[in-house]
Structures are given as C-alpha cells and as structure tokens.
mmCIF file of C-alpha atoms in Angstrom:
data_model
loop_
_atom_site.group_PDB
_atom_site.id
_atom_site.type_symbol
_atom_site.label_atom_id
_atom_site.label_comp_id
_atom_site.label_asym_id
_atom_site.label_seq_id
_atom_site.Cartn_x
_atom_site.Cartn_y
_atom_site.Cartn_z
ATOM 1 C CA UNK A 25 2.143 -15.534 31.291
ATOM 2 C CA UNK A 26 1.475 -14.669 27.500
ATOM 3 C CA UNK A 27 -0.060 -11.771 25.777
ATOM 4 C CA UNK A 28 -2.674 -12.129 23.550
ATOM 5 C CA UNK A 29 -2.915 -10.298 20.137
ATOM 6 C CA UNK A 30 -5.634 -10.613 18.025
ATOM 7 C CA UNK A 31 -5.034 -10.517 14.158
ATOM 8 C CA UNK A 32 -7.760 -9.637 11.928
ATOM 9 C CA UNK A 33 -6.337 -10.684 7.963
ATOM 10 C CA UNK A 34 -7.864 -10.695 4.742
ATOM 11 C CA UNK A 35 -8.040 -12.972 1.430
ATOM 12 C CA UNK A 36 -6.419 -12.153 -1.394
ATOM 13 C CA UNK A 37 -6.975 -14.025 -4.578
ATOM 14 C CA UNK A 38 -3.917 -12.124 -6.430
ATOM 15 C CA UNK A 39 -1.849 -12.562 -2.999
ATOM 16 C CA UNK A 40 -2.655 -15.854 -1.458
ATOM 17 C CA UNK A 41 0.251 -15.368 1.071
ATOM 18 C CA UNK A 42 -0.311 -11.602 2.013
ATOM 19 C CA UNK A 43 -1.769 -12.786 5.770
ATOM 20 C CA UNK A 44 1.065 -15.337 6.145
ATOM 21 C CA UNK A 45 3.811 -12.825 5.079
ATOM 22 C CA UNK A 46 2.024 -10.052 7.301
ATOM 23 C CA UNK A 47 2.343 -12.679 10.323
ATOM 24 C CA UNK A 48 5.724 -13.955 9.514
ATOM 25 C CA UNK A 49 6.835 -9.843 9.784
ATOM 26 C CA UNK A 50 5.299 -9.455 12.640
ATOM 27 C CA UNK A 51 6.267 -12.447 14.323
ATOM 28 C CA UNK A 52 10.031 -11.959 13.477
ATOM 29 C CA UNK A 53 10.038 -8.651 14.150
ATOM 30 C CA UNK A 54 8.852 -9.700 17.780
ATOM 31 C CA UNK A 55 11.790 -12.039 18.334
ATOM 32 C CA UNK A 56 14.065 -9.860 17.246
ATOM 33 C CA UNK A 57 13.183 -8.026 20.299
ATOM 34 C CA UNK A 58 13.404 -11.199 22.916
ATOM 35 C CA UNK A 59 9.159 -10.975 22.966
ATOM 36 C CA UNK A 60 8.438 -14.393 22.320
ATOM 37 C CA UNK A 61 5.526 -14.147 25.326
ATOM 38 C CA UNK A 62 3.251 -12.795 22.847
ATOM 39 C CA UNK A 63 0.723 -15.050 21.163
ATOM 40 C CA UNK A 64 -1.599 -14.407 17.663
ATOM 41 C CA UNK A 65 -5.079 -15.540 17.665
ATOM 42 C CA UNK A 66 -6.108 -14.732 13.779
ATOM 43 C CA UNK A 67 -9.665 -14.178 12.414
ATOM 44 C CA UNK A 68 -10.442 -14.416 8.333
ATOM 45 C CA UNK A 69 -12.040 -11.395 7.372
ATOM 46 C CA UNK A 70 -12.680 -12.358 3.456
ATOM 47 C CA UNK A 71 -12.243 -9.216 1.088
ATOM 48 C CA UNK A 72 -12.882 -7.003 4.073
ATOM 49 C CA UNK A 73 -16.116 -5.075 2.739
ATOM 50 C CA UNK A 74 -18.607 -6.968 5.010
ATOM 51 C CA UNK A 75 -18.826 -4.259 7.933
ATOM 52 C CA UNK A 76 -20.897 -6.629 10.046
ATOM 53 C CA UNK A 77 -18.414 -9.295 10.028
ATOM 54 C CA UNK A 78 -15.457 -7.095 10.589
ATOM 55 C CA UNK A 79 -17.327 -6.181 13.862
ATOM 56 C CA UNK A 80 -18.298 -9.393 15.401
ATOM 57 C CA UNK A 81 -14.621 -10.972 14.732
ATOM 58 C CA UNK A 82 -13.275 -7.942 16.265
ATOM 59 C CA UNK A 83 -15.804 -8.463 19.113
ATOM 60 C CA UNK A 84 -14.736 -11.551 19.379
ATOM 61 C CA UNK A 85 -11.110 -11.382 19.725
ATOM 62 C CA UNK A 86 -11.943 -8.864 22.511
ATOM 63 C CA UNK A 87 -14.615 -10.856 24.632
ATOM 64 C CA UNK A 88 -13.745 -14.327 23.932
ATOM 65 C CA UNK A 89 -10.546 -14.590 23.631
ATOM 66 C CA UNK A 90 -9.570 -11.617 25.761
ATOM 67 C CA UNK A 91 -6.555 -9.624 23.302
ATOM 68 C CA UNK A 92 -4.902 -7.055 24.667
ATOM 69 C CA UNK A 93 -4.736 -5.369 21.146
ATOM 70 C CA UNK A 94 -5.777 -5.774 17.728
ATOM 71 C CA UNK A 95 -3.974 -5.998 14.307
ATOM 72 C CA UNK A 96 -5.870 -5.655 11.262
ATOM 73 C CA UNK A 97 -5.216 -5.498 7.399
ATOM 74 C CA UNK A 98 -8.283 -2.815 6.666
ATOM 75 C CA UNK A 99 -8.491 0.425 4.270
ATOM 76 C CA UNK A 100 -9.991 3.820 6.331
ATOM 77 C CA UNK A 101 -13.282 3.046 5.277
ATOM 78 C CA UNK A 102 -13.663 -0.462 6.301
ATOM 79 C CA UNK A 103 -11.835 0.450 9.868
ATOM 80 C CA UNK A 104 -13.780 3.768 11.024
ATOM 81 C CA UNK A 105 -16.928 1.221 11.757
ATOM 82 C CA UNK A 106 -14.848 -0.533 14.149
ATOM 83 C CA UNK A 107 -13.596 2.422 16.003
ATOM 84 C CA UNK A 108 -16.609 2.501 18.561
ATOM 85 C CA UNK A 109 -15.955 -0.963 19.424
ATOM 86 C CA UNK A 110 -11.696 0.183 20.057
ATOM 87 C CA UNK A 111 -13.568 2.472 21.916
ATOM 88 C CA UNK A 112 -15.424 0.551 24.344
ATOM 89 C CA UNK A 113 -12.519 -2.619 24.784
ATOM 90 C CA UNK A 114 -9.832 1.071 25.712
ATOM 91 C CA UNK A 115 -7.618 -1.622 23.576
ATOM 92 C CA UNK A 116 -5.334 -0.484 21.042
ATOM 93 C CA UNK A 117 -6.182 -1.253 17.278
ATOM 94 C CA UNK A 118 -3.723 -1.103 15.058
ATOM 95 C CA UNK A 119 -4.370 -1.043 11.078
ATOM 96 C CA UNK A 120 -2.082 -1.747 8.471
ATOM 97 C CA UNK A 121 -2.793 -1.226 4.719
ATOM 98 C CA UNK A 122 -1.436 0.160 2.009
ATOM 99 C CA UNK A 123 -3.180 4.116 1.622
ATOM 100 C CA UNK A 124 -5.131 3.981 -1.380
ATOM 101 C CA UNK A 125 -8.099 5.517 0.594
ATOM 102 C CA UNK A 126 -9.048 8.364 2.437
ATOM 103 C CA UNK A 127 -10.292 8.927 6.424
ATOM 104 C CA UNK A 128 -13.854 10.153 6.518
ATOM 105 C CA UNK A 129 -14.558 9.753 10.314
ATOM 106 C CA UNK A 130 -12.351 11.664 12.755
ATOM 107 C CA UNK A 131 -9.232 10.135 14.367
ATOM 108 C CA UNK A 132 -9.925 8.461 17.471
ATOM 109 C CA UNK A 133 -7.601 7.619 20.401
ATOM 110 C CA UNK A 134 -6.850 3.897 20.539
ATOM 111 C CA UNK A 135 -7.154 3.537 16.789
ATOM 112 C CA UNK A 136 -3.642 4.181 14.472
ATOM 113 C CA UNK A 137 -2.703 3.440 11.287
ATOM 114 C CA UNK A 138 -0.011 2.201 9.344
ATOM 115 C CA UNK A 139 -0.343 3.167 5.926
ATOM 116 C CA UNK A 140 2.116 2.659 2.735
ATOM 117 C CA UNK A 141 0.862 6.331 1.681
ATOM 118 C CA UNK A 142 -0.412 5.098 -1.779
ATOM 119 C CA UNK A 143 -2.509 8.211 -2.414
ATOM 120 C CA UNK A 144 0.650 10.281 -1.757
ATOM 121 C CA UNK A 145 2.561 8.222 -3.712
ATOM 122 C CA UNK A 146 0.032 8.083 -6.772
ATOM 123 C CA UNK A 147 -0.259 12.406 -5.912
ATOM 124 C CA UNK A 148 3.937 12.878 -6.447
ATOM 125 C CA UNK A 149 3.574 10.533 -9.525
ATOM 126 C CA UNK A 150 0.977 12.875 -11.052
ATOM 127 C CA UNK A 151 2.849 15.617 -10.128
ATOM 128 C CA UNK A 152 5.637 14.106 -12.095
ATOM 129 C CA UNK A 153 3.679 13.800 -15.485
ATOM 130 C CA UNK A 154 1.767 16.979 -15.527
ATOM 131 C CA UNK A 155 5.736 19.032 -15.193
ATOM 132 C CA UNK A 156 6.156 21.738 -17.648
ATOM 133 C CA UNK A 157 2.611 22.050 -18.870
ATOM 134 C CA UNK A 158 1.901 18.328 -19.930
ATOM 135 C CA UNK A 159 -0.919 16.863 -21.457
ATOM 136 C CA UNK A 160 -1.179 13.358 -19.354
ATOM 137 C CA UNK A 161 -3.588 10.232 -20.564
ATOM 138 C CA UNK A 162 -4.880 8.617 -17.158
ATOM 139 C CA UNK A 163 -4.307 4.902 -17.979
ATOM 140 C CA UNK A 164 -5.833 2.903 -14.627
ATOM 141 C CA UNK A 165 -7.360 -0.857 -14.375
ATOM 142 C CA UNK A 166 -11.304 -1.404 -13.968
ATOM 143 C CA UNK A 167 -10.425 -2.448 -10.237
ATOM 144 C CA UNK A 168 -7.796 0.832 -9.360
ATOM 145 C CA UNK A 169 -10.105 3.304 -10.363
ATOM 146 C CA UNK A 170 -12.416 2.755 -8.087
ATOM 147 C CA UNK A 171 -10.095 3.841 -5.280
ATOM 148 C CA UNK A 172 -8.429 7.322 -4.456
ATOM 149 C CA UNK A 173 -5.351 7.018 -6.676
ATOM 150 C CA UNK A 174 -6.158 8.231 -10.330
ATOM 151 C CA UNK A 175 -7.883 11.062 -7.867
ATOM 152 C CA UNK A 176 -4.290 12.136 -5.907
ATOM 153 C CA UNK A 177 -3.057 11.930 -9.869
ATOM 154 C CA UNK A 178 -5.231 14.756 -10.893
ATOM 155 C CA UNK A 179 -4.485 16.515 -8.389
ATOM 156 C CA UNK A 180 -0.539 16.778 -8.731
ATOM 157 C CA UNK A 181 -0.592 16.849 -12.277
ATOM 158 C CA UNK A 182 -2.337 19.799 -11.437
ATOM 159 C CA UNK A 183 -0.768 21.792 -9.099
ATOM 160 C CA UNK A 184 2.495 21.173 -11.891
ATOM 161 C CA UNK A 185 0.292 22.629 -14.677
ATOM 162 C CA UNK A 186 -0.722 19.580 -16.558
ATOM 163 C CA UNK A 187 -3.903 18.425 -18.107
ATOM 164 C CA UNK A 188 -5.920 15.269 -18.169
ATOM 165 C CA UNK A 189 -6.538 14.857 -22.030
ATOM 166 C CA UNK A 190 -7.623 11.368 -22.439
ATOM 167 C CA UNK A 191 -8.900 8.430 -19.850
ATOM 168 C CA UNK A 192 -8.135 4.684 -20.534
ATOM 169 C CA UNK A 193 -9.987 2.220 -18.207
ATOM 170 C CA UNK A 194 -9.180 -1.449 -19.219
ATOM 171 C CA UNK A 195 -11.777 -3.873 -18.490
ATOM 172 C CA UNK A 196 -10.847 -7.184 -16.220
ATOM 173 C CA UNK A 197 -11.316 -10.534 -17.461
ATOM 174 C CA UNK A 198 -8.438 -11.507 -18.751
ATOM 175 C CA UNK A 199 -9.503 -12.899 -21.844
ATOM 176 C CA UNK A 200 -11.154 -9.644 -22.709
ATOM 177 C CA UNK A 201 -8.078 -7.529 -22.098
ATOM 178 C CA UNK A 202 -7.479 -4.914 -24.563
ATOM 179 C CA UNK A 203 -5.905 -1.798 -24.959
ATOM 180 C CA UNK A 204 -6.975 -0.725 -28.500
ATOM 181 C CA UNK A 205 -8.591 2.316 -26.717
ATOM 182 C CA UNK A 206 -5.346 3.171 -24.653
ATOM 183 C CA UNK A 207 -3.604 2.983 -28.111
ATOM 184 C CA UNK A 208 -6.425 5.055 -30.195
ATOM 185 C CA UNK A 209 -6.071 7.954 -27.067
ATOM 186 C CA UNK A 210 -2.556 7.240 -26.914
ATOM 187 C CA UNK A 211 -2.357 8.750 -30.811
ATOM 188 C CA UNK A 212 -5.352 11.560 -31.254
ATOM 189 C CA UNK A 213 -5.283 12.560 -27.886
ATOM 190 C CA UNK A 214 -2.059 14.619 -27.881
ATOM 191 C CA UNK A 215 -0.908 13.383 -24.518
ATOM 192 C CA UNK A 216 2.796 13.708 -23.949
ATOM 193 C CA UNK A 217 3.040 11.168 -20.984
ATOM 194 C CA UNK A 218 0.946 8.502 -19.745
ATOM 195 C CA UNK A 219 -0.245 7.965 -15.459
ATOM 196 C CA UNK A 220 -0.591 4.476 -15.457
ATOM 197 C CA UNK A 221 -2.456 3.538 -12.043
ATOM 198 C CA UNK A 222 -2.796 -0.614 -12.005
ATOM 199 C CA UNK A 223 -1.980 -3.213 -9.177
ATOM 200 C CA UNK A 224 -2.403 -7.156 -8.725
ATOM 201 C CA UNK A 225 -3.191 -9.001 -12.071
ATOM 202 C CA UNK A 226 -4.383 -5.966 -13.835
ATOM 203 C CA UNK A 227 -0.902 -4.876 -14.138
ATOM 204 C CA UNK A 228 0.728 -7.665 -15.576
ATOM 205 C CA UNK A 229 -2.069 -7.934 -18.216
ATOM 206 C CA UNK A 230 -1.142 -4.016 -18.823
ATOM 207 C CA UNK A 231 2.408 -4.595 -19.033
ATOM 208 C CA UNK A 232 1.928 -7.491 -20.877
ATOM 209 C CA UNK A 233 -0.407 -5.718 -23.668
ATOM 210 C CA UNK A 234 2.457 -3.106 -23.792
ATOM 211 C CA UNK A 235 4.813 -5.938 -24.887
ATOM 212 C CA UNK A 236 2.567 -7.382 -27.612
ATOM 213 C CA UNK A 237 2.117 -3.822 -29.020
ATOM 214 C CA UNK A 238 5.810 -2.589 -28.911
ATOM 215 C CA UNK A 239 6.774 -0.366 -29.998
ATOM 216 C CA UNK A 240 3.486 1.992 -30.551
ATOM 217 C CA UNK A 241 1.958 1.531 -26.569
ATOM 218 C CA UNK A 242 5.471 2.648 -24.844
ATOM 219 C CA UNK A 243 6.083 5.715 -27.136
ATOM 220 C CA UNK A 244 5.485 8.179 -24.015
ATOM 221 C CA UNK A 245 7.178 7.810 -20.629
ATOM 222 C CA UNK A 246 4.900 6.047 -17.766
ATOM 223 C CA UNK A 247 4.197 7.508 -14.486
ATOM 224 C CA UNK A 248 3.330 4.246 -12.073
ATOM 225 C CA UNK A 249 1.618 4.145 -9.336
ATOM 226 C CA UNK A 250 3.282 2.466 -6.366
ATOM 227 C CA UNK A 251 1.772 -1.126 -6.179
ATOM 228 C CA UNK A 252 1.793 -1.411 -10.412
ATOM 229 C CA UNK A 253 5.927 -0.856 -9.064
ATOM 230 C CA UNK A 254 5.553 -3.868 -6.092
ATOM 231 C CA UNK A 255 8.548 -6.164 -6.622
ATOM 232 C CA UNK A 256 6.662 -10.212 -6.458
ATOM 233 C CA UNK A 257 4.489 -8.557 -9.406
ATOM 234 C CA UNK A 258 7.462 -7.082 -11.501
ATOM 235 C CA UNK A 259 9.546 -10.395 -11.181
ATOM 236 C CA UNK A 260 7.003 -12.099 -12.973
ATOM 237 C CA UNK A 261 6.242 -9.878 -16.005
ATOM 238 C CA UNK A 262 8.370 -9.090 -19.101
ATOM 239 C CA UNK A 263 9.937 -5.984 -19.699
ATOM 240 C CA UNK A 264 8.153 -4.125 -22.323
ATOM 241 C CA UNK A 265 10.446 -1.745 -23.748
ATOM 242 C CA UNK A 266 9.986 2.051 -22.678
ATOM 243 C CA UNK A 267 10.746 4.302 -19.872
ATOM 244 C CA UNK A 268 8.672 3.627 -17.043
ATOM 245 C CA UNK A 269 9.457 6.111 -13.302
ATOM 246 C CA UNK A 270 7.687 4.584 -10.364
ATOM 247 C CA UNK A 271 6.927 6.400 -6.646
ATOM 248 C CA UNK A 272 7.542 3.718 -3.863
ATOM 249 C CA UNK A 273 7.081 3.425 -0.471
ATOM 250 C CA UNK A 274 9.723 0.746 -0.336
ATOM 251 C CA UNK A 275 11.767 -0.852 -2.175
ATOM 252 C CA UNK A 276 14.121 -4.099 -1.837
ATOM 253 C CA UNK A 277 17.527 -1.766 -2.563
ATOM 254 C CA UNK A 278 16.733 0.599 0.044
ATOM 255 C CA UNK A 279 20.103 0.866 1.979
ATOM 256 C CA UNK A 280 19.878 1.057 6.142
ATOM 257 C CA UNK A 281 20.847 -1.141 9.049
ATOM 258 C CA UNK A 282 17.158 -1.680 9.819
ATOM 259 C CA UNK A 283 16.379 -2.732 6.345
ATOM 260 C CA UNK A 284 19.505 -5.161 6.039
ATOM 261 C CA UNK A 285 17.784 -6.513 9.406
ATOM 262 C CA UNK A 286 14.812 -6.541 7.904
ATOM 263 C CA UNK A 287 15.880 -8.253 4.499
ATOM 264 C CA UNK A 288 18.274 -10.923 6.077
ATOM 265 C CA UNK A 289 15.500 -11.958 8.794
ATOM 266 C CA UNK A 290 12.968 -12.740 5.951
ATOM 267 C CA UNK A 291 15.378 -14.345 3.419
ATOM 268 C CA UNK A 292 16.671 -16.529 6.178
ATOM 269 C CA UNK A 293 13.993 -17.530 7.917
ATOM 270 C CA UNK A 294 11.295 -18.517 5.275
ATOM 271 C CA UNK A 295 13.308 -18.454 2.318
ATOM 272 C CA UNK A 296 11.667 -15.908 0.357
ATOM 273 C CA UNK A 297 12.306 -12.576 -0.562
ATOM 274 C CA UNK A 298 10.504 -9.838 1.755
ATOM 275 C CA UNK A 299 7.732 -7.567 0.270
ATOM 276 C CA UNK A 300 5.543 -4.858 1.392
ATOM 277 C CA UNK A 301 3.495 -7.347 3.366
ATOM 278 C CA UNK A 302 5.950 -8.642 5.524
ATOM 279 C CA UNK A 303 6.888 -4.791 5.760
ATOM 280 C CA UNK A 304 3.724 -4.004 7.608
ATOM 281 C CA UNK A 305 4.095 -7.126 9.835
ATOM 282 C CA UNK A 306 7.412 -5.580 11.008
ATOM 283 C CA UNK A 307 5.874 -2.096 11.470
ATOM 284 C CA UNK A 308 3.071 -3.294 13.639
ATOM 285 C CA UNK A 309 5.670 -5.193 15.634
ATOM 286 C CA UNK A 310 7.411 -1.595 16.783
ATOM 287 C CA UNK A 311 3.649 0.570 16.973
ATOM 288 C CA UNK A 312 2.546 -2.681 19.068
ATOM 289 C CA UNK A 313 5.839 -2.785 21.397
ATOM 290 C CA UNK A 314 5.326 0.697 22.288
ATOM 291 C CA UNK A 315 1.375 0.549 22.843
ATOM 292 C CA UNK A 316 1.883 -2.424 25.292
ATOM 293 C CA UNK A 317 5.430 -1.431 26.949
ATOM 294 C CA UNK A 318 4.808 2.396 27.070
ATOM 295 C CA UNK A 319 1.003 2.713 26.837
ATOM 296 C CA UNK A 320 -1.333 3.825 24.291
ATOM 297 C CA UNK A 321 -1.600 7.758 25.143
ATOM 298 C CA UNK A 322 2.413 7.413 23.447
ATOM 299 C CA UNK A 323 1.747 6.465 19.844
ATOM 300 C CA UNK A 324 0.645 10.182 18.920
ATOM 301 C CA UNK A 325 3.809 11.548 17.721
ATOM 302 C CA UNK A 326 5.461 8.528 18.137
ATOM 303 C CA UNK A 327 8.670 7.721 15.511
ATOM 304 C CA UNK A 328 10.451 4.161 15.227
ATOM 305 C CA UNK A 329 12.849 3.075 12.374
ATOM 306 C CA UNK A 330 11.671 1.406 9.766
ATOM 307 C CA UNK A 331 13.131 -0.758 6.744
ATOM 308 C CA UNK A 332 11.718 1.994 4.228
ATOM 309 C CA UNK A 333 13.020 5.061 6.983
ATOM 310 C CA UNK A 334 12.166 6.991 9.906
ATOM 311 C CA UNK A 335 8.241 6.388 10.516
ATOM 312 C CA UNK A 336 5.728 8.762 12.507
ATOM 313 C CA UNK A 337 2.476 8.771 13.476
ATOM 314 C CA UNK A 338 0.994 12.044 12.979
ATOM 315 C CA UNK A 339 -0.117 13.107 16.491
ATOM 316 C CA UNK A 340 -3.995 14.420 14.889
ATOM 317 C CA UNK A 341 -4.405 12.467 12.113
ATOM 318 C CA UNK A 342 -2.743 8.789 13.660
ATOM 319 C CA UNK A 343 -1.679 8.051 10.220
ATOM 320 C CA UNK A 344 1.902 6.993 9.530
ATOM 321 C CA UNK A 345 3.966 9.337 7.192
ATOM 322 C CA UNK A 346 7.615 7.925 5.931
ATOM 323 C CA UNK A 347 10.095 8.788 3.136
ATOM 324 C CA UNK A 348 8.859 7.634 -0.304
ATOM 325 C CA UNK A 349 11.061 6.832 -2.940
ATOM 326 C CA UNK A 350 11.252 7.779 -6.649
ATOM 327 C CA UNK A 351 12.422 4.617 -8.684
ATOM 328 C CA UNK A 352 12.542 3.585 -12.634
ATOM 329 C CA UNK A 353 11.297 -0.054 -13.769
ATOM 330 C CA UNK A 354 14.294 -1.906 -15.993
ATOM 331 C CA UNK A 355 14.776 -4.862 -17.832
ATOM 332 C CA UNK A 356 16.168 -7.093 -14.859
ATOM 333 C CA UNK A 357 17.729 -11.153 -15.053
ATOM 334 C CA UNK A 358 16.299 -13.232 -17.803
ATOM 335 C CA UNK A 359 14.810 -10.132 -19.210
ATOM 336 C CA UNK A 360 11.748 -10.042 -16.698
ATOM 337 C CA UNK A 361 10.954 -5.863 -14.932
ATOM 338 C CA UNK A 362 12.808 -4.572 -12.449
ATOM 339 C CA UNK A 363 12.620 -1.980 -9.717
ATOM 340 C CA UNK A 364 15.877 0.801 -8.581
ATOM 341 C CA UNK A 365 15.008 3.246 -6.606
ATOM 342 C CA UNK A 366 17.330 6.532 -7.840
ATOM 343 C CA UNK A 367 16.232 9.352 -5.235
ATOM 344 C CA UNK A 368 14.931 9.857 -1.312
ATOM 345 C CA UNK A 369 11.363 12.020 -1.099
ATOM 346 C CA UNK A 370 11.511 13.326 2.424
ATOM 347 C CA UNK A 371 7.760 13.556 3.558
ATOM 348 C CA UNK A 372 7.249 16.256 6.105
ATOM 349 C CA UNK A 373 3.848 16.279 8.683
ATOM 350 C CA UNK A 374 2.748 19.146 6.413
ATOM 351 C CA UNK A 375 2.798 16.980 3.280
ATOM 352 C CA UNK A 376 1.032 14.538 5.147
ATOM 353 C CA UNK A 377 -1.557 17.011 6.045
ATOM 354 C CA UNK A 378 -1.989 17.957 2.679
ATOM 355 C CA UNK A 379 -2.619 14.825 1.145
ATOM 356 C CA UNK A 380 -4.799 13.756 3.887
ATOM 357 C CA UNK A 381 -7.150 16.402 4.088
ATOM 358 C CA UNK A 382 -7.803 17.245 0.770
ATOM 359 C CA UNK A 383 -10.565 14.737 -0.125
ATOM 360 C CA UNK A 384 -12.924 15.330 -2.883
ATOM 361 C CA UNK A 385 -16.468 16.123 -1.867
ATOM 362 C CA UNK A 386 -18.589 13.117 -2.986
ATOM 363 C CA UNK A 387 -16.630 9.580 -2.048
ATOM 364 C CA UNK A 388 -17.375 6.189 -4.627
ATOM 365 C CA UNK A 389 -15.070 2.838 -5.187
ATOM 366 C CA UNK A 390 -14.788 -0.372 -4.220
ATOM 367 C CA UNK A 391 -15.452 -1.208 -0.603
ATOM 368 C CA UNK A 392 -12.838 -4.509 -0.047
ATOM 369 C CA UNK A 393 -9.498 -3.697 1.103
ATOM 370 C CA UNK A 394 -6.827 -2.482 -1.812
ATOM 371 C CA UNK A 395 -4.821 -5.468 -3.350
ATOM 372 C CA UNK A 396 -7.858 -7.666 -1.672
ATOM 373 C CA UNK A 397 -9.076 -9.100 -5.564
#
C-alpha cells in the first residue's frame, strides 16, 4: 500500500522550474533510499501570499486526499497561519524555503523547517563589509528590500564597527533600470565597500548595469547576498569586472560523498545541473524519512547529512541550521560569472539562536514567498 504526501508548491515567474526541481529532489532522494511506495499529490499555491488559499489546499490534501504529511515551499510568515491546521491533522508539515524571513509565532510541534539561512547568510556578509570601521553603501533591489536581508546586513556590519552611509534601492521594470543614484552615492558618499542584496532578475539587471558602467560602479569590493550568488542566475550574466565575496548556503563545488550523490543523481537523471531547489527536495526527503519511519516527536534535534553539510533542526526553534560557505564570484567559461566557494563557516545552535531571535520590533515586506516574482 502507498503513502501519500501532499506537496504544496509555488509559481515563480523568474524560476518557472523551481516546483519541478523541488519534486525531482525529493523524488530522487526517495529512491535512493528503496521508498518508491510513496506517492505526491501537489497543490499550486500561486506567489504564496493568499493566506486563505494556503489553508484550504492544505485542508484539502489532509481531508480529501488523506496525506500522511505535508511539504510546502512557504516563508515563516506565510506558514505560521497554517500551523493550527498541522495542529488539528497531528500530521507532520514540513517547510522548505530559503530564510529571508523571520518566525513571529512560536514553534509548534508537527511543524519544521528547512531553511537555506538567508538572513544569516546576508548577517555574515554585513559583517564582512562593515570590518575595520567601514563605511558600507546598502545597494538592494526594489523587491529584496522588502524582506529581512538588508536588515541582518545592518546588523553585522554593526557588531564589526561599520556604518551605513548611503542607501541605493533600484527600481524594477527593466526598462527603467538605472543606477545613476548607486553611482552618485557610490562617489560623495565616502563608502569604502558596497552590500549588494539582489536575487532573481533584479540581479542580473544589477550586474548587468555594473558592466555598462565599468569601470566607475565596481571601484569598491561587493558584499552579496546569497541568492544574488545562486549558480542558474550567475551562468547567465556577464562578468563585470571587480571583486565581488558572496556567503552561500551551497554551492555546486562543495566537496562530500553526499553531495557527489547528490550532484551525479541530478545531472544523470534529468540532465541538468542541480540548484538550491532540487537541494531542498533532497532535504525534505531525509526530515520526511525520519517523521514517517521514526515518528514525529524525533525531528527536534534531529541531524542528517546533507549535500551543503551536517544539517540540524534546532530542538526549540525547528529551524534547520547548516555550514554556510564564504565564496568569491569570477569570470567563468565564455566570460559569463562564476561561483568558488574558498572557506567552511561552521554554524553552531548558538549562532542560530542569535540570528533567529533578534528580530526588529515593527515587521514590513512583501508577503509572497522569497524568489516567488
């Protein structure tokens, strides 16, 4: 008899393929492990703001079609208002997304999450530009500011003594990109480095401004923020000149037996290479195995190995917490960016606590799920 997951998965206009790739990690993962007796019953969930919908497809993978857990692509703040109904099914739910919010509601006992730590990520980067004193111009896109990155940068640059001495939000239609007010802060600001937080489409317009404006826009060294440093993106856009150091919490050179697993499985079975998508398909696939083999009451605490590292759920917040990775963009083949990761950032449960507690007092941005535009 087959066991019956239920998938909730999002559109993405700049990542047509992120529920496929999700699914395909997943799904491989799964055979990997001789469970081909489980079966996916997906759901559309659009951008993933609409709370209401959320809800009923939820409900409906849980009465209808009678899952025995649930996978969803969903920020904090679109999942919390499905906890009740986790609650009432005693089902696990398991979310997956890539940590560019915050939790507002308190953890709850079926519901864990599997997050790419993008506010950590986006924290260390800040940390990174504000060393020795720096002033820093926040660069971020019209879309990434409304989330909790350009937030975790201010604090790090921070706690490393820097200053924020300048703030460049680009607008985003693309025939109305500019960054003649990046380059007029960029020059009577006295900034000494640049955090550059941009993802999806916004990026490669950023990146490609940078280009057209060599060699005034890439005096300063960049500070990315993890998803302006996601591999499908970089492969696309032109190398603009500069020095430009990334945080990550993966990365395709990432050396391990799980990752070469991981790597070979995607590249041979749909002929692609893996990205951070497929990633959290292939996470889910271990928090799921456990949940259903070993019960729900074990995911608190609970470690498995990952492509990116050791991964574990934090026992009181049920967030994920893994190594991140400190990288440089290149110029890679036919002159297009590239991503090397030069240095392991062990992440203890402390850091993790850190990060995830320290939330600024009044909460704004975007409600669809990150990388969902």
């Amino acid at each position: 008899m087959s066991i019956a997951v239920g998938l909730l998965l999002p559109r993405s206009t700049d990542y047509p393929s992120l529920g496929f790739d999700i699914l395909d990690g997943l799904r491989y993962h799964l055979a990997h492990h001789q469970r081909e007796d489980i079966r996916f019953i997906a759901e559309n969930i659009g951008y993933g703001e609409d709370h209401a919908l959320n809800y009923a497809k939820a409900e409906k993978l849980l009465l209808q079609d009678n899952v025995e857990a649930v996978i969803a692509y969903c920020n904090v703040s679109n999942a919390e208002p499905i906890y009740a109904l986790a609650a009432a099914a005693g089902k696990p739910f398991i979310f997956v997304d890539p940590g560019m919010q915050l939790p507002e509601a308190a953890a709850h006992p079926y519901c864990y999450h599997i997050s790419l730590q993008g506010v950590h990520a986006c924290r260390i980067a800040g940390y990174m530009a504000g060393e020795k004193n720096r002033k820093v111009l926040m660069a971020t896109s019209f879309y990434d500011g409304g989330y909790r990155g350009p937030w975790e940068y201010s604090r790090g640059l921070e706690e490393a003594g820097g200053s924020i001495c300048g703030n460049y939000v680009s607008g985003y239609k693309e025939a109305e990109f500019s960054i003649d007010n990046y380059l007029e802060l960029l020059h009577s600001s006295g900034a000494q480095s640049v955090a550059a937080c941009f993802s999806a489409y916004l990026a490669d317009l950023f990146i490609k401004a940078l280009k057209e404006k060599y060699p005034a826009a890439i005096a300063l060294p960049f500070y990315c923020s993890p998803f302006m440093a996601e591999e499908q993106l970089l492969s696309k856009c032109d190398f603009p000149g500069g020095t430009f150091y990334a945080i990550v919490p993966w990365a395709s050179d990432i050396q391990g037996e799980e990752q070469q697993l991981f790597t070979t499985t995607i590249s041979r079975e749909k002929k692609k290479k893996p990205n951070i998508f497929h990633l959290l398909g292939w996470e889910a696939g271990s928090v799921l195995l456990q949940a259903l083999e070993k019960g729900v009451d074990t995911l608190n605490g609970f470690s498995y190995n990952s492509p990116r590292g050791i991964v574990t759920i934090h026992p009181q917040t049920q967030f994920t917490y893994a190594p991140l990775y400190k990288g440089v963009i290149m110029a890679g083949e036919q002159g297009k960016c590239a991503l090397h990761t030069r240095e392991t950032l062990l992440v203890s449960a402390a850091d993790h606590e850190l990060v995830h507690h320290d939330k600024p007092e009044m909460g704004s941005g975007w409600k669809n799920n990150y990388l969902c535009i």
